PDB file of C-alpha atoms in Angstrom:
ATOM      1  CA  MET A   1     145.157 187.726 -81.884  1.00 45.00           C
ATOM      2  CA  ARG A   2     143.161 189.389 -84.685  1.00 45.00           C
ATOM      3  CA  ARG A   3     139.891 189.185 -82.590  1.00 44.00           C
ATOM      4  CA  ILE A   4     141.779 191.291 -79.693  1.00 41.00           C
ATOM      5  CA  LEU A   5     143.064 193.644 -81.998  1.00 38.00           C
ATOM      6  CA  ILE A   6     139.827 194.345 -83.309  1.00 40.00           C
ATOM      7  CA  ALA A   7     138.290 194.489 -79.930  1.00 38.00           C
ATOM      8  CA  MET A   8     140.891 197.120 -78.958  1.00 40.00           C
ATOM      9  CA  ILE A   9     140.638 199.300 -81.969  1.00 41.00           C
ATOM     10  CA  SER A  10     136.748 199.113 -81.472  1.00 40.00           C
ATOM     11  CA  THR A  11     137.122 200.001 -77.725  1.00 39.00           C
ATOM     12  CA  VAL A  12     139.465 203.150 -78.646  1.00 35.00           C
ATOM     13  CA  VAL A  13     137.144 204.317 -81.368  1.00 36.00           C
ATOM     14  CA  ALA A  14     134.269 203.936 -78.889  1.00 39.00           C
ATOM     15  CA  LEU A  15     136.015 205.978 -76.287  1.00 36.00           C
ATOM     16  CA  LEU A  16     137.090 208.747 -78.603  1.00 36.00           C
ATOM     17  CA  ALA A  17     133.623 209.136 -80.017  1.00 38.00           C
ATOM     18  CA  ALA A  18     132.029 209.187 -76.716  1.00 38.00           C
ATOM     19  CA  THR A  19     134.326 211.885 -75.430  1.00 35.00           C
ATOM     20  CA  GLY A  20     134.780 214.056 -78.320  1.00 34.00           C
ATOM     21  CA  PRO A  21     137.840 216.019 -79.490  1.00 35.00           C
ATOM     22  CA  ALA A  22     139.854 217.837 -77.056  1.00 35.00           C
ATOM     23  CA  VAL A  23     138.934 221.291 -78.259  1.00 35.00           C
ATOM     24  CA  ALA A  24     135.100 220.715 -78.814  1.00 34.00           C
ATOM     25  CA  GLY A  25     133.905 224.371 -78.682  1.00 40.00           C
ATOM     26  CA  PRO A  26     135.410 227.771 -79.089  1.00 48.00           C
ATOM     27  CA  ARG A  27     137.660 229.189 -76.579  1.00 74.00           C
ATOM     28  CA  GLY A  28     136.096 231.625 -74.191  1.00 94.00           C
ATOM     29  CA  ILE A  29     136.770 235.194 -73.521  1.00 98.00           C
ATOM     30  CA  PRO A  30     139.624 235.592 -70.996  1.00 97.00           C
ATOM     31  CA  ASP A  31     139.700 237.466 -67.908  1.00 97.00           C
ATOM     32  CA  ARG A  32     142.089 240.119 -69.352  1.00 97.00           C
ATOM     33  CA  PHE A  33     139.542 241.216 -71.701  1.00 98.00           C
ATOM     34  CA  MET A  34     136.937 242.131 -68.923  1.00 98.00           C
ATOM     35  CA  LEU A  35     137.095 245.399 -66.771  1.00 98.00           C
ATOM     36  CA  GLN A  36     138.669 244.835 -63.345  1.00 98.00           C
ATOM     37  CA  PRO A  37     137.941 246.411 -60.054  1.00 98.00           C
ATOM     38  CA  ALA A  38     140.432 249.091 -60.376  1.00 98.00           C
ATOM     39  CA  GLU A  39     138.418 250.259 -63.415  1.00 98.00           C
ATOM     40  CA  LEU A  40     135.089 249.824 -61.826  1.00 98.00           C
ATOM     41  CA  GLY A  41     135.663 252.172 -58.869  1.00 95.00           C
ATOM     42  CA  GLY A  42     136.738 249.221 -56.764  1.00 97.00           C
ATOM     43  CA  ALA A  43     133.580 247.015 -57.282  1.00 97.00           C
ATOM     44  CA  VAL A  44     134.128 243.448 -57.841  1.00 97.00           C
ATOM     45  CA  PRO A  45     132.289 242.305 -61.026  1.00 98.00           C
ATOM     46  CA  GLY A  46     129.929 239.361 -60.993  1.00 97.00           C
ATOM     47  CA  PRO A  47     127.502 237.706 -63.193  1.00 97.00           C
ATOM     48  CA  VAL A  48     124.569 239.438 -64.722  1.00 97.00           C
ATOM     49  CA  GLU A  49     121.322 239.173 -62.942  1.00 95.00           C
ATOM     50  CA  ALA A  50     118.801 236.733 -64.399  1.00 93.00           C
ATOM     51  CA  GLY A  51     116.017 238.671 -66.219  1.00 89.00           C
ATOM     52  CA  LEU A  52     118.143 241.730 -67.343  1.00 91.00           C
ATOM     53  CA  ALA A  53     115.657 243.754 -69.430  1.00 84.00           C
ATOM     54  CA  TRP A  54     118.146 245.226 -71.816  1.00 90.00           C
ATOM     55  CA  SER A  55     120.423 243.203 -74.472  1.00 93.00           C
ATOM     56  CA  LEU A  56     123.926 243.157 -73.934  1.00 96.00           C
ATOM     57  CA  LEU A  57     124.095 242.674 -77.695  1.00 96.00           C
ATOM     58  CA  PRO A  58     121.541 245.064 -78.932  1.00 95.00           C
ATOM     59  CA  GLN A  59     119.546 244.504 -82.032  1.00 93.00           C
ATOM     60  CA  PRO A  60     117.257 247.569 -82.573  1.00 94.00           C
ATOM     61  CA  CYS A  61     115.603 246.297 -85.555  1.00 93.00           C
ATOM     62  CA  ALA A  62     114.471 242.841 -84.267  1.00 88.00           C
ATOM     63  CA  ASP A  63     113.678 241.587 -87.790  1.00 91.00           C
ATOM     64  CA  ARG A  64     117.145 242.072 -89.135  1.00 92.00           C
ATOM     65  CA  PRO A  65     120.046 239.429 -88.798  1.00 89.00           C
ATOM     66  CA  ILE A  66     123.121 240.298 -87.061  1.00 90.00           C
ATOM     67  CA  PRO A  67     126.431 238.327 -87.259  1.00 92.00           C
ATOM     68  CA  ARG A  68     126.382 235.551 -85.165  1.00 92.00           C
ATOM     69  CA  PRO A  69     129.117 235.471 -82.596  1.00 96.00           C
ATOM     70  CA  VAL A  70     131.510 232.757 -81.620  1.00 97.00           C
ATOM     71  CA  ALA A  71     131.888 233.243 -77.917  1.00 98.00           C
ATOM     72  CA  SER A  72     130.523 235.906 -75.423  1.00 97.00           C
ATOM     73  CA  ARG A  73     131.115 236.720 -71.783  1.00 98.00           C
ATOM     74  CA  ALA A  74     129.178 239.289 -69.721  1.00 98.00           C
ATOM     75  CA  GLN A  75     129.649 240.829 -66.151  1.00 98.00           C
ATOM     76  CA  ALA A  76     127.965 243.382 -64.011  1.00 98.00           C
ATOM     77  CA  ALA A  77     129.275 245.706 -61.146  1.00 98.00           C
ATOM     78  CA  ASP A  78     127.578 248.329 -58.739  1.00 97.00           C
ATOM     79  CA  TYR A  79     130.186 251.181 -59.885  1.00 95.00           C
ATOM     80  CA  ASP A  80     128.688 253.117 -56.791  1.00 90.00           C
ATOM     81  CA  THR A  81     125.564 253.569 -54.932  1.00 90.00           C
ATOM     82  CA  ARG A  82     124.004 254.985 -58.094  1.00 93.00           C
ATOM     83  CA  TYR A  83     125.275 253.023 -61.065  1.00 97.00           C
ATOM     84  CA  ARG A  84     125.106 249.528 -62.272  1.00 97.00           C
ATOM     85  CA  VAL A  85     127.371 248.830 -65.030  1.00 98.00           C
ATOM     86  CA  TYR A  86     127.327 245.977 -67.675  1.00 98.00           C
ATOM     87  CA  GLN A  87     129.928 244.864 -69.884  1.00 99.00           C
ATOM     88  CA  ASN A  88     129.486 242.225 -72.659  1.00 98.00           C
ATOM     89  CA  VAL A  89     132.457 241.090 -74.750  1.00 98.00           C
ATOM     90  CA  THR A  90     131.726 239.001 -77.868  1.00 98.00           C
ATOM     91  CA  ARG A  91     133.959 237.456 -80.480  1.00 98.00           C
ATOM     92  CA  PHE A  92     132.985 237.095 -84.131  1.00 98.00           C
ATOM     93  CA  ARG A  93     134.603 235.427 -87.004  1.00 97.00           C
ATOM     94  CA  GLY A  94     136.473 237.335 -89.650  1.00 97.00           C
ATOM     95  CA  ASP A  95     135.080 240.783 -90.070  1.00 97.00           C
ATOM     96  CA  GLY A  96     131.883 239.978 -88.041  1.00 97.00           C
ATOM     97  CA  ALA A  97     132.844 242.500 -85.194  1.00 98.00           C
ATOM     98  CA  GLN A  98     133.034 245.468 -87.782  1.00 98.00           C
ATOM     99  CA  ARG A  99     129.810 244.256 -89.573  1.00 97.00           C
ATOM    100  CA  TYR A 100     127.958 244.062 -86.284  1.00 98.00           C
ATOM    101  CA  LEU A 101     129.037 247.712 -85.447  1.00 98.00           C
ATOM    102  CA  ALA A 102     127.836 248.746 -88.881  1.00 97.00           C
ATOM    103  CA  ASP A 103     124.725 246.910 -88.877  1.00 96.00           C
ATOM    104  CA  LEU A 104     123.997 248.585 -85.393  1.00 97.00           C
ATOM    105  CA  LYS A 105     124.555 251.964 -86.524  1.00 97.00           C
ATOM    106  CA  ALA A 106     122.193 251.454 -89.654  1.00 96.00           C
ATOM    107  CA  GLN A 107     119.570 249.838 -87.183  1.00 96.00           C
ATOM    108  CA  LEU A 108     119.794 252.783 -84.699  1.00 96.00           C
ATOM    109  CA  THR A 109     119.075 255.088 -87.614  1.00 93.00           C
ATOM    110  CA  ASP A 110     116.239 253.005 -89.087  1.00 94.00           C
ATOM    111  CA  CYS A 111     114.625 251.785 -85.936  1.00 92.00           C
ATOM    112  CA  GLY A 112     115.550 254.321 -83.204  1.00 85.00           C
ATOM    113  CA  ALA A 113     112.657 254.989 -80.910  1.00 78.00           C
ATOM    114  CA  GLY A 114     112.633 258.799 -81.103  1.00 70.00           C
ATOM    115  CA  GLY A 115     111.405 260.897 -77.992  1.00 64.00           C
ATOM    116  CA  GLY A 116     108.746 259.375 -75.982  1.00 64.00           C
ATOM    117  CA  ASP A 117     108.897 255.833 -76.996  1.00 78.00           C
ATOM    118  CA  ASN A 118     110.584 252.623 -75.621  1.00 86.00           C
ATOM    119  CA  GLY A 119     113.642 251.359 -77.653  1.00 91.00           C
ATOM    120  CA  TYR A 120     116.901 252.656 -78.877  1.00 94.00           C
ATOM    121  CA  ASP A 121     118.150 256.122 -79.711  1.00 93.00           C
ATOM    122  CA  PRO A 122     121.536 256.972 -81.587  1.00 95.00           C
ATOM    123  CA  VAL A 123     123.767 259.895 -79.621  1.00 96.00           C
ATOM    124  CA  ALA A 124     127.150 259.773 -81.432  1.00 98.00           C
ATOM    125  CA  GLU A 125     129.043 257.603 -83.993  1.00 98.00           C
ATOM    126  CA  ASP A 126     132.852 257.055 -83.929  1.00 98.00           C
ATOM    127  CA  HIS A 127     133.137 259.378 -81.126  1.00 98.00           C
ATOM    128  CA  LEU A 128     135.922 257.092 -79.446  1.00 98.00           C
ATOM    129  CA  GLY A 129     137.441 256.021 -82.722  1.00 96.00           C
ATOM    130  CA  PRO A 130     136.193 254.004 -85.564  1.00 96.00           C
ATOM    131  CA  ASP A 131     133.660 251.318 -85.249  1.00 97.00           C
ATOM    132  CA  THR A 132     132.178 253.089 -82.098  1.00 99.00           C
ATOM    133  CA  VAL A 133     128.674 254.252 -81.117  1.00 99.00           C
ATOM    134  CA  LEU A 134     127.121 255.776 -78.146  1.00 98.00           C
ATOM    135  CA  PHE A 135     123.387 255.405 -77.920  1.00 97.00           C
ATOM    136  CA  THR A 136     120.459 255.118 -75.156  1.00 95.00           C
ATOM    137  CA  GLY A 137     118.012 252.367 -74.351  1.00 95.00           C
ATOM    138  CA  ASN A 138     114.649 254.208 -73.475  1.00 92.00           C
ATOM    139  CA  TYR A 139     111.990 253.047 -71.210  1.00 90.00           C
ATOM    140  CA  ASP A 140     109.065 254.421 -69.274  1.00 87.00           C
ATOM    141  CA  GLN A 141     107.835 255.990 -72.709  1.00 82.00           C
ATOM    142  CA  GLY A 142     111.320 257.702 -72.971  1.00 80.00           C
ATOM    143  CA  ASP A 143     111.391 259.400 -69.569  1.00 86.00           C
ATOM    144  CA  ARG A 144     114.170 257.042 -68.413  1.00 90.00           C
ATOM    145  CA  TRP A 145     117.182 255.526 -70.313  1.00 94.00           C
ATOM    146  CA  VAL A 146     120.482 253.457 -69.981  1.00 96.00           C
ATOM    147  CA  ALA A 147     123.439 254.736 -71.645  1.00 98.00           C
ATOM    148  CA  TYR A 148     125.383 252.202 -73.966  1.00 98.00           C
ATOM    149  CA  VAL A 149     128.718 252.423 -75.983  1.00 99.00           C
ATOM    150  CA  ALA A 150     129.559 249.702 -78.219  1.00 99.00           C
ATOM    151  CA  ALA A 151     132.834 249.403 -79.982  1.00 99.00           C
ATOM    152  CA  ALA A 152     134.366 246.778 -82.340  1.00 99.00           C
ATOM    153  CA  VAL A 153     138.138 245.989 -81.736  1.00 98.00           C
ATOM    154  CA  GLY A 154     139.799 243.381 -83.900  1.00 98.00           C
ATOM    155  CA  ARG A 155     137.252 240.320 -83.811  1.00 98.00           C
ATOM    156  CA  HIS A 156     135.527 241.628 -80.630  1.00 99.00           C
ATOM    157  CA  VAL A 157     132.710 243.727 -79.882  1.00 99.00           C
ATOM    158  CA  VAL A 158     132.583 245.208 -76.481  1.00 99.00           C
ATOM    159  CA  VAL A 159     129.213 246.666 -74.972  1.00 99.00           C
ATOM    160  CA  ILE A 160     129.176 248.683 -71.946  1.00 99.00           C
ATOM    161  CA  MET A 161     125.898 249.446 -70.520  1.00 98.00           C
ATOM    162  CA  VAL A 162     125.258 252.098 -67.491  1.00 98.00           C
ATOM    163  CA  ALA A 163     122.007 252.128 -65.750  1.00 97.00           C
ATOM    164  CA  ASP A 164     121.082 254.685 -62.922  1.00 94.00           C
ATOM    165  CA  SER A 165     119.077 253.152 -60.063  1.00 84.00           C
ATOM    166  CA  ARG A 166     118.093 256.415 -58.476  1.00 88.00           C
ATOM    167  CA  LEU A 167     116.972 258.654 -61.496  1.00 89.00           C
ATOM    168  CA  GLY A 168     116.793 256.334 -64.494  1.00 90.00           C
ATOM    169  CA  ALA A 169     119.288 258.313 -66.368  1.00 92.00           C
ATOM    170  CA  GLY A 170     122.318 256.414 -67.385  1.00 95.00           C
ATOM    171  CA  ASP A 171     125.562 258.471 -67.514  1.00 96.00           C
ATOM    172  CA  PRO A 172     127.086 258.666 -71.003  1.00 98.00           C
ATOM    173  CA  THR A 173     130.195 260.135 -69.464  1.00 98.00           C
ATOM    174  CA  LEU A 174     130.962 257.098 -67.573  1.00 98.00           C
ATOM    175  CA  ALA A 175     129.889 254.729 -70.315  1.00 98.00           C
ATOM    176  CA  ASN A 176     132.556 256.489 -72.512  1.00 98.00           C
ATOM    177  CA  GLY A 177     135.265 256.090 -69.931  1.00 98.00           C
ATOM    178  CA  LEU A 178     134.625 252.575 -69.218  1.00 99.00           C
ATOM    179  CA  ALA A 179     134.332 251.737 -72.812  1.00 99.00           C
ATOM    180  CA  GLN A 180     137.663 253.355 -73.494  1.00 99.00           C
ATOM    181  CA  SER A 181     139.202 251.085 -70.825  1.00 98.00           C
ATOM    182  CA  ALA A 182     137.569 248.156 -72.072  1.00 99.00           C
ATOM    183  CA  MET A 183     138.635 248.795 -75.728  1.00 99.00           C
ATOM    184  CA  ASN A 184     142.200 249.307 -74.458  1.00 98.00           C
ATOM    185  CA  ARG A 185     141.983 245.788 -72.779  1.00 98.00           C
ATOM    186  CA  LEU A 186     141.113 244.334 -76.277  1.00 97.00           C
ATOM    187  CA  ARG A 187     144.158 245.718 -78.093  1.00 94.00           C
TER     188      ARG A 187
END
């Protein structure tokens, strides 16, 4: 009887060790936090294409650490025939979202590309409320850009990026409007 009991306990322990805990990793980002077709001009969002050149969690000063996210989810949609819209929602522990935004603002000031260079440049801070920043990602030696808005809402950071496939001039007004909708979803 004792051998059978030991064998059963060993089997249960082995099964538990092999399968791991029921909640093995952090929860993902729910659908309700992501922009929907009604907010995207009717476009159905899908996955971000492989090889996207621009970061959806920007870090202008590559040598400076940023808070580490717990979970992240990104999507993309063709807003109309001209714009490609990207959304990234990232969850941090504690005050990590606000620290990321403070670090991003400082990095944009310290490591901004300036006119005529590739990289990031600040445009406006706290323009949609506290913990928000509007900036550009410049390419082709500064002749073209994508528009970014990043915002911290609670434990989350939302980043909206708008790229223009025709002229290479992202629309900051569109980015601001979509960022406001995305921020409302996180509240």
